[in-house]
Every structure is written in structure tokens, then in C-alpha cells.
Amino acid sequence: MLTARDRWGVNQNSAGHLLWLVRTGRARTRGELQSYTGLSRSTITQRLDVLRAAGYLRACGVEGSTGGRPAELLEFDTGHGVVLVADLGGNHARAAVVDLGGQPLAEEHEPIKIGTGPEAVLGWVDGAFQRVLARAGWDAGQVRGIGVGVPGPVEFDFGMVTQPPIMPGWDGYPIAERLRRAWQRPVYVDNDANLMALGEQTANHPDCPALVLVKVATGISAGVVIDGQVYRGIDGGAGDIGHIRLYEHREARCECGLYGCLAAVASGLALAQRLTAAGTPTSSGAELVERIRSGHAEAVHLARTAGKLVGEVLSTVVCMVNPAVLIIAGDLADIHFVTGVREVLYQSALPRSTRHLEVGTSRLGSQSVVIGGHAMVVDQVYAPAAVDAELARMMPAAEPVTC
């Protein structure tokens, strides 16, 4: 039977819904599709024929026979296009082409500062997309959608960031519209921590009902995935834990202009500045990480202390969300920082909230935004309503596929 979540907003008679059932692994044969939808076998066959003709579905063998005629197995056809993903960080940019099954095919990386501004950064993205497509052997006409991850709060429906503390010049800039005009393809933009969380959930915790990922790099942010869906809040502000105020550190000025923010005392940028003030010049979070890994005593101490501060904030997050998995990611996700997080988290959070909690570090590493961006695009482009609209556009004179 369909769950309430399965039913929400879905036309169970549509071809797009049948594709969704197959793509998400809920059904793999005509019989299973009938069981889910209640449609007749002839209607199911008609819908599947339309999906096959459009390149959405393909056969992938037969089910093991139990004495009758073996059932044909169906799968999402991942060979009819690719997805482009741009991972834009505070001090880096990555462009990748990914097949529809989630396999990265080619990528390019450049140490570009996000503060360079949208025109310069997105100009590089345009060129890098062209280059990775060529290396992978695909062309622009085969791109099904574009995903972009950025280190700031995003209004998802508008594809733009709002008041981003570490992205000067980007506030209100129409990122999605700019790339949509250039590529004539759907474009979706989200906070990079959201995409990291979605990537980890998709690749490593697909059955996890609630997952929280905390990214600690130039800044601090979190992504929350509930029942496989990113929770963004009403305007993209969910997960912005880097600007929770710590009043015992009210003298620390944050990049956002306020004082006492968690990011002002526990981010990679803040720790690099503190290490410099202590007599060891450190220009960036990446250089700080190098010092931590080399065993620099003060750098290790700062990382452990920062982990405790983040753990204090996360104890509240864990009690509120009650996740099954908590992932620490980003430049500072090393053993010293994570040890600090664990130490305070398990002391401060309710035992009931942590007794089934798995705390770990990112398994995907630098690929997490790419994998999450791919998942975001596929979920949007191949949503039932989007597929039905595309089928109607492709075959306007055909028999309707949604009634």
C-alpha cells in the first residue's frame, strides 16, 4: 500500500507516478505496479509503452520464475542523459558531469574564492561545464538538469541566496535564472550543507528516517534530511547553526556583522585567526587543518575546543530532531574536532536522544555536494508532475497519459 508520503501530491494514475515507483525501487514489475496503483494491466501497459518510447524506462531481465511465466523487470533508463553539478565553496569551485544513475563521469576543480563575485564564478562554471561534458563524451543537448551548491542560505523556489555572510556580491543574485538562460535547462540551487546531507543519505543511509550533517569549514552550517527530503524551512534558513549566539563569547565578531555567533569562535576561519594571534601565522582554514594534521599542539587544542562548542549546540539540535545519524563534515572533520563534539554532545543531550544515534564523519568527502546535487536534480526533473508535463509536451496529440 502507498504511504501518506507516497500519496502526497501524486496522481496515482499518471505515467510519471509509475516511473517514480520504478525509479525509487518501490515496484519493478507490471504486477507490482498494479498492486501499488490499482490500475488495470492494460492501462499499466499503455503507460509503460509511453515511458519507454520517451526513453524513461527499459527492461533489465526477468524475475526468477516460480512456475509461471517470468515477470519482466523494469528500471529507470539512466542512459538518456546526464546531470551537471557545480559545488561552490568559500575558497573552491568544482564542476562535474554525473550520469543519471549517480556515477560521476568527469570533473574539474579550481581554487576560486566565492567573494570574487557571481559573474566571475559562474563564468568559470559555464566554461568548466563545457569542458567536463566534452571529456565525458556528452553534449549540452543531453543535459537533463543542473544543480548548484553554495555556502549560504538559499531561497530554493527562486534559486538565489539571501544575505549570505561569506558571499559578498551574491545577495539576491538570480543564480538559477542566470544558468537557465545560458543552458536552457532546469537549474536548482541549494545550500551546500543541504546537498552534502542529501548526498550522504542517498549514498550511505538510504533508509535513515532522519539525518543531520554539520559542515565545519570556512563557516558552519547544517543540513537536515527527513524521510529522504531536505528540510529547508520557510525560506531556506533551516540548518544555519553557525549563527546561533554563544553569549559567553559575545565579544567575538562574526562575518555576518553580529557578535557571539558559533562560526565566529569555532569555524576554520575563526580558528586560523586565533592561531595567528597566538603567534603562528595561519592564512586559512585549509592551512589550519595542515597544522592540526602535523600535530601542532595549539592547533590541536583549538580544534578540540571548537568541537566542544559545536557539540554544545548540537546537543540541542539532536534533542529537537532526534536523528538516527549525525555526520561531521568539512575541512575540520578530523579526529580532534570530532572527539570534542562527542565529548560534549553525549554529556549534554538527553540519553533518550542519543541512545540510537550514530555519530561519524563524511564517507563521500569532497564528492558529497556532487552526489547530493545529482540527487536533487533527479528528484526534481523526474518528479511525477514534471515527467507528465514533459510527456504532454513531447506527445501533445497522443492519448492523455494522466487520466
Short mmCIF file of C-alpha atoms in Angstrom, two decimals:
data_model
loop_
_atom_site.label_atom_id
_atom_site.label_comp_id
_atom_site.label_asym_id
_atom_site.label_seq_id
_atom_site.Cartn_x
_atom_site.Cartn_y
_atom_site.Cartn_z
CA MET A 1 0.00 0.00 0.00
CA LEU A 2 1.08 3.60 -0.56
CA THR A 3 2.11 5.56 2.49
CA ALA A 4 0.78 9.05 3.17
CA ARG A 5 4.06 10.42 1.87
CA ASP A 6 3.73 8.41 -1.34
CA ARG A 7 0.23 9.80 -1.90
CA TRP A 8 1.07 13.42 -1.17
CA GLY A 9 0.55 15.44 -4.29
CA VAL A 10 0.83 12.43 -6.61
CA ASN A 11 -1.62 11.41 -9.37
CA GLN A 12 -1.55 7.64 -8.95
CA ASN A 13 -2.94 7.14 -12.45
CA SER A 14 -0.15 9.01 -14.23
CA ALA A 15 2.76 7.70 -16.23
CA GLY A 16 5.02 9.95 -14.17
CA HIS A 17 3.91 8.22 -10.98
CA LEU A 18 4.64 4.78 -12.48
CA LEU A 19 8.14 5.98 -13.35
CA TRP A 20 8.59 7.28 -9.81
CA LEU A 21 7.60 3.89 -8.38
CA VAL A 22 10.16 2.13 -10.58
CA ARG A 23 12.90 4.75 -10.12
CA THR A 24 12.65 4.65 -6.33
CA GLY A 25 12.61 0.84 -6.19
CA ARG A 26 9.06 0.52 -4.93
CA ALA A 27 7.98 -1.58 -7.90
CA ARG A 28 9.94 -3.45 -10.58
CA THR A 29 7.28 -5.42 -12.49
CA ARG A 30 3.86 -4.80 -14.02
CA GLY A 31 2.29 -6.87 -11.25
CA GLU A 32 3.88 -4.78 -8.53
CA LEU A 33 2.76 -1.59 -10.28
CA GLN A 34 -0.79 -2.94 -10.35
CA SER A 35 -0.61 -3.71 -6.63
CA TYR A 36 0.57 -0.19 -5.83
CA THR A 37 -1.84 1.70 -8.06
CA GLY A 38 -4.90 -0.49 -8.57
CA LEU A 39 -4.76 0.21 -12.31
CA SER A 40 -5.67 -2.46 -14.83
CA ARG A 41 -2.93 -4.40 -16.60
CA SER A 42 -3.87 -2.84 -19.94
CA THR A 43 -3.63 0.69 -18.50
CA ILE A 44 -0.29 -0.13 -16.90
CA THR A 45 0.98 -1.45 -20.24
CA GLN A 46 -0.16 1.69 -22.07
CA ARG A 47 1.60 3.93 -19.55
CA LEU A 48 4.79 1.87 -19.70
CA ASP A 49 4.81 1.95 -23.51
CA VAL A 50 4.70 5.77 -23.37
CA LEU A 51 7.55 5.88 -20.86
CA ARG A 52 9.67 3.50 -22.93
CA ALA A 53 9.06 5.45 -26.12
CA ALA A 54 10.21 8.62 -24.35
CA GLY A 55 13.40 6.91 -23.10
CA TYR A 56 12.49 6.92 -19.41
CA LEU A 57 12.20 3.17 -18.83
CA ARG A 58 13.88 -0.02 -20.03
CA ALA A 59 13.67 -3.75 -19.38
CA CYS A 60 16.50 -5.29 -17.36
CA GLY A 61 15.84 -9.01 -17.47
CA VAL A 62 13.19 -11.20 -15.89
CA GLU A 63 12.25 -12.08 -12.35
CA GLY A 64 13.12 -15.57 -11.11
CA SER A 65 10.36 -17.96 -12.19
CA THR A 66 8.15 -19.59 -9.57
CA GLY A 67 6.46 -21.88 -12.06
CA GLY A 68 4.57 -19.38 -14.21
CA ARG A 69 5.73 -17.02 -16.90
CA PRO A 70 8.70 -14.96 -15.59
CA ALA A 71 7.84 -11.30 -15.00
CA GLU A 72 9.78 -8.70 -16.94
CA LEU A 73 11.88 -6.47 -14.70
CA LEU A 74 11.79 -2.71 -15.27
CA GLU A 75 14.30 0.00 -14.38
CA PHE A 76 14.86 3.71 -14.85
CA ASP A 77 16.84 4.23 -18.06
CA THR A 78 19.94 6.08 -16.91
CA GLY A 79 21.43 6.21 -20.39
CA HIS A 80 19.34 9.00 -21.91
CA GLY A 81 21.07 11.96 -20.30
CA VAL A 82 23.37 13.42 -17.67
CA VAL A 83 23.29 15.97 -14.86
CA LEU A 84 25.70 18.87 -14.32
CA VAL A 85 26.64 19.89 -10.77
CA ALA A 86 28.60 22.92 -9.52
CA ASP A 87 29.99 22.80 -5.97
CA LEU A 88 30.89 26.35 -4.96
CA GLY A 89 32.67 26.73 -1.62
CA GLY A 90 34.23 29.64 0.18
CA ASN A 91 37.60 29.03 -1.48
CA HIS A 92 36.96 26.48 -4.21
CA ALA A 93 34.77 25.63 -7.17
CA ARG A 94 34.10 22.18 -8.61
CA ALA A 95 32.18 21.30 -11.76
CA ALA A 96 31.10 17.73 -12.53
CA VAL A 97 29.07 15.75 -15.01
CA VAL A 98 27.19 12.80 -13.49
CA ASP A 99 25.17 10.09 -15.22
CA LEU A 100 21.54 9.61 -14.23
CA GLY A 101 22.50 6.65 -12.05
CA GLY A 102 24.68 8.89 -9.88
CA GLN A 103 28.11 7.94 -11.24
CA PRO A 104 30.48 10.94 -11.68
CA LEU A 105 31.95 10.86 -15.21
CA ALA A 106 34.31 13.84 -15.21
CA GLU A 107 35.04 16.85 -13.02
CA GLU A 108 37.18 19.96 -12.76
CA HIS A 109 38.36 21.79 -9.66
CA GLU A 110 39.67 25.33 -9.23
CA PRO A 111 40.71 27.35 -6.12
CA ILE A 112 38.30 30.24 -6.71
CA LYS A 113 37.13 32.45 -3.84
CA ILE A 114 33.36 32.84 -3.70
CA GLY A 115 33.90 36.52 -2.84
CA THR A 116 35.18 37.08 -6.39
CA GLY A 117 31.51 37.59 -7.25
CA PRO A 118 28.79 35.81 -9.21
CA GLU A 119 29.77 36.83 -12.73
CA ALA A 120 33.37 35.66 -12.41
CA VAL A 121 32.50 32.44 -10.57
CA LEU A 122 29.55 31.48 -12.80
CA GLY A 123 31.60 32.37 -15.88
CA TRP A 124 34.12 29.76 -14.75
CA VAL A 125 31.25 27.32 -14.14
CA ASP A 126 29.99 27.77 -17.72
CA GLY A 127 33.41 27.02 -19.17
CA ALA A 128 34.06 24.11 -16.81
CA PHE A 129 30.70 22.52 -17.64
CA GLN A 130 31.59 22.62 -21.33
CA ARG A 131 34.99 21.03 -20.66
CA VAL A 132 33.74 18.20 -18.43
CA LEU A 133 30.94 17.40 -20.88
CA ALA A 134 33.47 17.12 -23.70
CA ARG A 135 35.75 14.89 -21.63
CA ALA A 136 32.85 12.62 -20.72
CA GLY A 137 31.67 12.38 -24.34
CA TRP A 138 28.28 14.09 -23.90
CA ASP A 139 26.91 17.32 -25.30
CA ALA A 140 24.80 20.15 -23.92
CA GLY A 141 21.63 18.82 -25.54
CA GLN A 142 21.84 15.68 -23.40
CA VAL A 143 21.92 17.57 -20.09
CA ARG A 144 18.70 16.96 -18.14
CA GLY A 145 19.28 19.46 -15.36
CA ILE A 146 21.83 21.46 -13.40
CA GLY A 147 22.42 21.52 -9.64
CA VAL A 148 24.40 24.17 -7.75
CA GLY A 149 25.59 24.11 -4.14
CA VAL A 150 26.60 27.38 -2.45
CA PRO A 151 27.86 28.25 1.07
CA GLY A 152 24.93 30.47 2.04
CA PRO A 153 21.19 30.44 2.79
CA VAL A 154 19.16 29.79 -0.37
CA GLU A 155 15.56 30.58 -1.27
CA PHE A 156 15.06 27.33 -3.11
CA ASP A 157 11.99 28.34 -5.12
CA PHE A 158 13.82 31.37 -6.53
CA GLY A 159 17.31 29.88 -6.94
CA MET A 160 19.11 32.71 -5.15
CA VAL A 161 20.94 33.34 -1.89
CA THR A 162 19.72 35.83 0.69
CA GLN A 163 22.04 37.76 2.99
CA PRO A 164 24.94 35.27 2.73
CA PRO A 165 27.63 36.12 5.32
CA ILE A 166 30.61 34.83 3.30
CA MET A 167 29.35 35.54 -0.24
CA PRO A 168 29.80 39.30 -0.87
CA GLY A 169 28.05 40.43 -4.03
CA TRP A 170 25.71 37.41 -4.23
CA ASP A 171 22.75 38.64 -2.16
CA GLY A 172 19.65 38.35 -4.33
CA TYR A 173 21.65 37.42 -7.43
CA PRO A 174 19.50 35.14 -9.69
CA ILE A 175 21.86 32.16 -9.88
CA ALA A 176 19.30 29.72 -11.28
CA GLU A 177 17.96 32.17 -13.86
CA ARG A 178 21.48 33.11 -15.00
CA LEU A 179 22.43 29.47 -15.67
CA ARG A 180 18.98 28.65 -17.08
CA ARG A 181 19.37 31.34 -19.72
CA ALA A 182 22.83 30.07 -20.65
CA TRP A 183 21.98 26.36 -20.76
CA GLN A 184 18.23 26.24 -21.45
CA ARG A 185 17.83 23.53 -18.82
CA PRO A 186 16.20 23.32 -15.37
CA VAL A 187 18.51 24.69 -12.68
CA TYR A 188 18.23 24.09 -8.93
CA VAL A 189 20.28 25.84 -6.25
CA ASP A 190 20.67 24.82 -2.61
CA ASN A 191 22.91 25.37 0.38
CA ASP A 192 25.97 23.13 0.19
CA ALA A 193 25.36 21.57 3.63
CA ASN A 194 21.87 20.53 2.47
CA LEU A 195 23.37 18.86 -0.59
CA MET A 196 26.10 17.19 1.47
CA ALA A 197 23.43 15.79 3.79
CA LEU A 198 21.32 14.60 0.85
CA GLY A 199 24.38 13.04 -0.79
CA GLU A 200 25.34 11.11 2.35
CA GLN A 201 21.75 10.00 2.89
CA THR A 202 21.33 8.87 -0.72
CA ALA A 203 24.65 7.03 -0.96
CA ASN A 204 25.13 5.61 2.52
CA HIS A 205 21.94 5.86 4.60
CA PRO A 206 19.00 5.42 2.18
CA ASP A 207 16.68 4.01 4.85
CA CYS A 208 17.57 6.57 7.52
CA PRO A 209 14.39 8.45 8.57
CA ALA A 210 16.27 11.47 9.95
CA LEU A 211 19.85 12.56 9.25
CA VAL A 212 21.75 15.70 10.26
CA LEU A 213 25.04 16.75 8.67
CA VAL A 214 27.17 19.56 10.07
CA LYS A 215 29.71 21.19 7.78
CA VAL A 216 32.59 22.92 9.55
CA ALA A 217 34.86 24.76 7.13
CA THR A 218 35.23 28.49 6.43
CA GLY A 219 31.82 28.79 8.13
CA ILE A 220 29.49 26.39 9.97
CA SER A 221 26.16 25.13 8.68
CA ALA A 222 23.96 22.05 8.84
CA GLY A 223 21.74 20.06 6.51
CA VAL A 224 18.70 18.10 7.70
CA VAL A 225 17.13 15.26 5.70
CA ILE A 226 13.78 13.88 6.90
CA ASP A 227 12.26 10.86 5.14
CA GLY A 228 14.60 11.38 2.20
CA GLN A 229 13.67 15.05 1.76
CA VAL A 230 15.79 18.09 2.63
CA TYR A 231 14.17 20.26 5.28
CA ARG A 232 14.81 23.88 4.27
CA GLY A 233 12.43 25.87 6.47
CA ILE A 234 10.11 28.52 5.07
CA ASP A 235 12.77 30.48 3.15
CA GLY A 236 15.95 28.40 3.20
CA GLY A 237 17.17 29.35 6.67
CA ALA A 238 16.95 25.91 8.29
CA GLY A 239 20.27 24.49 9.45
CA ASP A 240 22.07 27.84 9.80
CA ILE A 241 23.57 26.83 13.15
CA GLY A 242 26.74 28.85 12.57
CA HIS A 243 24.85 31.96 13.66
CA ILE A 244 23.42 30.62 16.89
CA ARG A 245 24.66 33.01 19.56
CA LEU A 246 27.00 31.87 22.33
CA TYR A 247 26.70 34.60 24.92
CA GLU A 248 29.85 33.59 26.78
CA HIS A 249 31.69 34.58 23.56
CA ARG A 250 29.76 37.77 22.90
CA GLU A 251 32.96 39.69 22.14
CA ALA A 252 33.73 37.62 19.01
CA ARG A 253 32.65 39.45 15.85
CA CYS A 254 31.21 37.26 13.10
CA GLU A 255 31.44 37.69 9.32
CA CYS A 256 27.67 38.34 9.39
CA GLY A 257 28.32 41.52 11.40
CA LEU A 258 26.90 40.26 14.71
CA TYR A 259 28.79 39.14 17.81
CA GLY A 260 28.97 35.79 19.58
CA CYS A 261 27.99 33.53 16.66
CA LEU A 262 29.20 29.93 16.78
CA ALA A 263 31.03 30.49 13.47
CA ALA A 264 32.91 33.42 15.00
CA VAL A 265 34.63 31.12 17.50
CA ALA A 266 34.54 27.60 16.04
CA SER A 267 34.82 27.81 12.23
CA GLY A 268 38.02 27.15 10.31
CA LEU A 269 38.40 30.87 9.56
CA ALA A 270 37.96 31.82 13.22
CA LEU A 271 40.47 29.23 14.41
CA ALA A 272 43.02 30.31 11.78
CA GLN A 273 42.72 33.87 13.04
CA ARG A 274 43.14 32.75 16.66
CA LEU A 275 46.19 30.65 15.81
CA THR A 276 47.70 33.65 14.02
CA ALA A 277 47.04 35.84 17.05
CA ALA A 278 48.79 33.20 19.19
CA GLY A 279 51.97 33.58 17.14
CA THR A 280 51.61 31.03 14.35
CA PRO A 281 50.63 32.82 11.11
CA THR A 282 47.79 30.84 9.51
CA SER A 283 46.06 32.32 6.48
CA SER A 284 43.10 29.97 6.03
CA GLY A 285 41.12 27.05 7.36
CA ALA A 286 42.97 24.74 4.97
CA GLU A 287 46.31 25.82 6.44
CA LEU A 288 44.91 25.33 9.93
CA VAL A 289 43.96 21.75 9.01
CA GLU A 290 47.53 21.12 7.82
CA ARG A 291 48.84 22.27 11.19
CA ILE A 292 46.35 20.05 13.04
CA ARG A 293 47.37 17.03 11.00
CA SER A 294 51.05 17.73 11.60
CA GLY A 295 50.41 17.66 15.36
CA HIS A 296 50.82 21.38 16.11
CA ALA A 297 49.83 21.49 19.80
CA GLU A 298 47.95 24.80 19.80
CA ALA A 299 46.10 23.96 16.57
CA VAL A 300 45.04 20.59 18.03
CA HIS A 301 43.86 22.30 21.22
CA LEU A 302 41.84 24.85 19.24
CA ALA A 303 40.21 22.11 17.16
CA ARG A 304 39.24 20.11 20.26
CA THR A 305 37.83 23.22 21.97
CA ALA A 306 35.89 24.20 18.84
CA GLY A 307 34.45 20.69 18.67
CA LYS A 308 33.15 21.07 22.22
CA LEU A 309 31.43 24.35 21.31
CA VAL A 310 29.79 22.77 18.26
CA GLY A 311 28.83 19.75 20.40
CA GLU A 312 27.08 22.08 22.83
CA VAL A 313 24.91 23.50 20.05
CA LEU A 314 24.33 20.06 18.52
CA SER A 315 23.03 18.69 21.82
CA THR A 316 20.01 20.96 21.35
CA VAL A 317 19.70 20.03 17.66
CA VAL A 318 19.79 16.31 18.48
CA CYS A 319 17.13 16.67 21.18
CA MET A 320 14.87 18.57 18.77
CA VAL A 321 15.32 16.49 15.59
CA ASN A 322 16.13 13.10 17.19
CA PRO A 323 18.14 11.91 14.15
CA ALA A 324 19.42 8.38 13.62
CA VAL A 325 22.65 9.67 12.02
CA LEU A 326 24.79 12.73 12.75
CA ILE A 327 27.64 13.39 10.32
CA ILE A 328 30.50 15.83 10.85
CA ALA A 329 31.89 17.03 7.51
CA GLY A 330 34.10 19.76 6.08
CA ASP A 331 37.73 20.73 6.49
CA LEU A 332 37.72 20.42 10.29
CA ALA A 333 36.11 16.97 10.46
CA ASP A 334 39.25 15.37 11.92
CA ILE A 335 39.64 13.16 14.97
CA HIS A 336 40.41 16.02 17.39
CA PHE A 337 37.41 18.13 16.43
CA VAL A 338 35.03 15.13 16.35
CA THR A 339 36.30 13.96 19.74
CA GLY A 340 35.38 17.37 21.16
CA VAL A 341 31.91 17.15 19.61
CA ARG A 342 31.27 13.69 21.02
CA GLU A 343 32.53 14.62 24.49
CA VAL A 344 30.01 17.43 24.98
CA LEU A 345 27.17 16.01 22.89
CA TYR A 346 26.79 12.84 24.93
CA GLN A 347 27.14 14.77 28.19
CA SER A 348 24.59 17.46 27.33
CA ALA A 349 21.90 15.79 25.22
CA LEU A 350 19.17 13.66 26.75
CA PRO A 351 20.20 9.97 26.84
CA ARG A 352 16.97 9.10 25.06
CA SER A 353 18.03 11.30 22.11
CA THR A 354 21.47 9.72 21.77
CA ARG A 355 20.92 6.06 22.62
CA HIS A 356 20.30 5.14 18.96
CA LEU A 357 22.39 7.95 17.46
CA GLU A 358 25.23 7.12 15.07
CA VAL A 359 27.89 9.85 15.03
CA GLY A 360 30.51 9.75 12.30
CA THR A 361 32.32 11.65 9.58
CA SER A 362 31.55 12.02 5.90
CA ARG A 363 32.17 8.95 3.75
CA LEU A 364 31.82 10.86 0.49
CA GLY A 365 34.26 13.63 1.36
CA SER A 366 34.67 16.13 -1.47
CA GLN A 367 32.10 14.26 -3.59
CA SER A 368 29.19 14.80 -1.20
CA VAL A 369 27.90 18.01 -2.83
CA VAL A 370 28.19 16.43 -6.30
CA ILE A 371 26.23 13.33 -5.25
CA GLY A 372 23.67 15.41 -3.36
CA GLY A 373 23.32 17.88 -6.24
CA HIS A 374 22.68 14.99 -8.61
CA ALA A 375 20.01 13.56 -6.27
CA MET A 376 18.33 16.98 -6.01
CA VAL A 377 18.17 17.42 -9.79
CA VAL A 378 16.91 13.90 -10.49
CA ASP A 379 14.21 14.20 -7.80
CA GLN A 380 13.00 17.46 -9.35
CA VAL A 381 13.33 16.68 -13.06
CA TYR A 382 11.84 13.19 -12.72
CA ALA A 383 9.12 14.03 -10.21
CA PRO A 384 5.75 12.61 -11.39
CA ALA A 385 4.25 16.00 -12.30
CA ALA A 386 7.41 17.06 -14.17
CA VAL A 387 7.51 13.83 -16.19
CA ASP A 388 3.81 14.10 -17.04
CA ALA A 389 4.30 17.68 -18.23
CA GLU A 390 7.27 16.65 -20.36
CA LEU A 391 5.33 13.74 -21.89
CA ALA A 392 2.47 16.09 -22.73
CA ARG A 393 4.94 18.44 -24.41
CA MET A 394 6.60 15.64 -26.36
CA MET A 395 3.40 13.94 -27.45
CA PRO A 396 0.58 16.53 -27.44
CA ALA A 397 -1.53 14.61 -29.90
CA ALA A 398 -1.21 11.26 -28.13
CA GLU A 399 -3.78 9.73 -25.85
CA PRO A 400 -3.59 11.51 -22.46
CA VAL A 401 -1.30 9.68 -20.03
CA THR A 402 -2.62 11.09 -16.74
CA CYS A 403 -6.24 10.10 -16.71
#
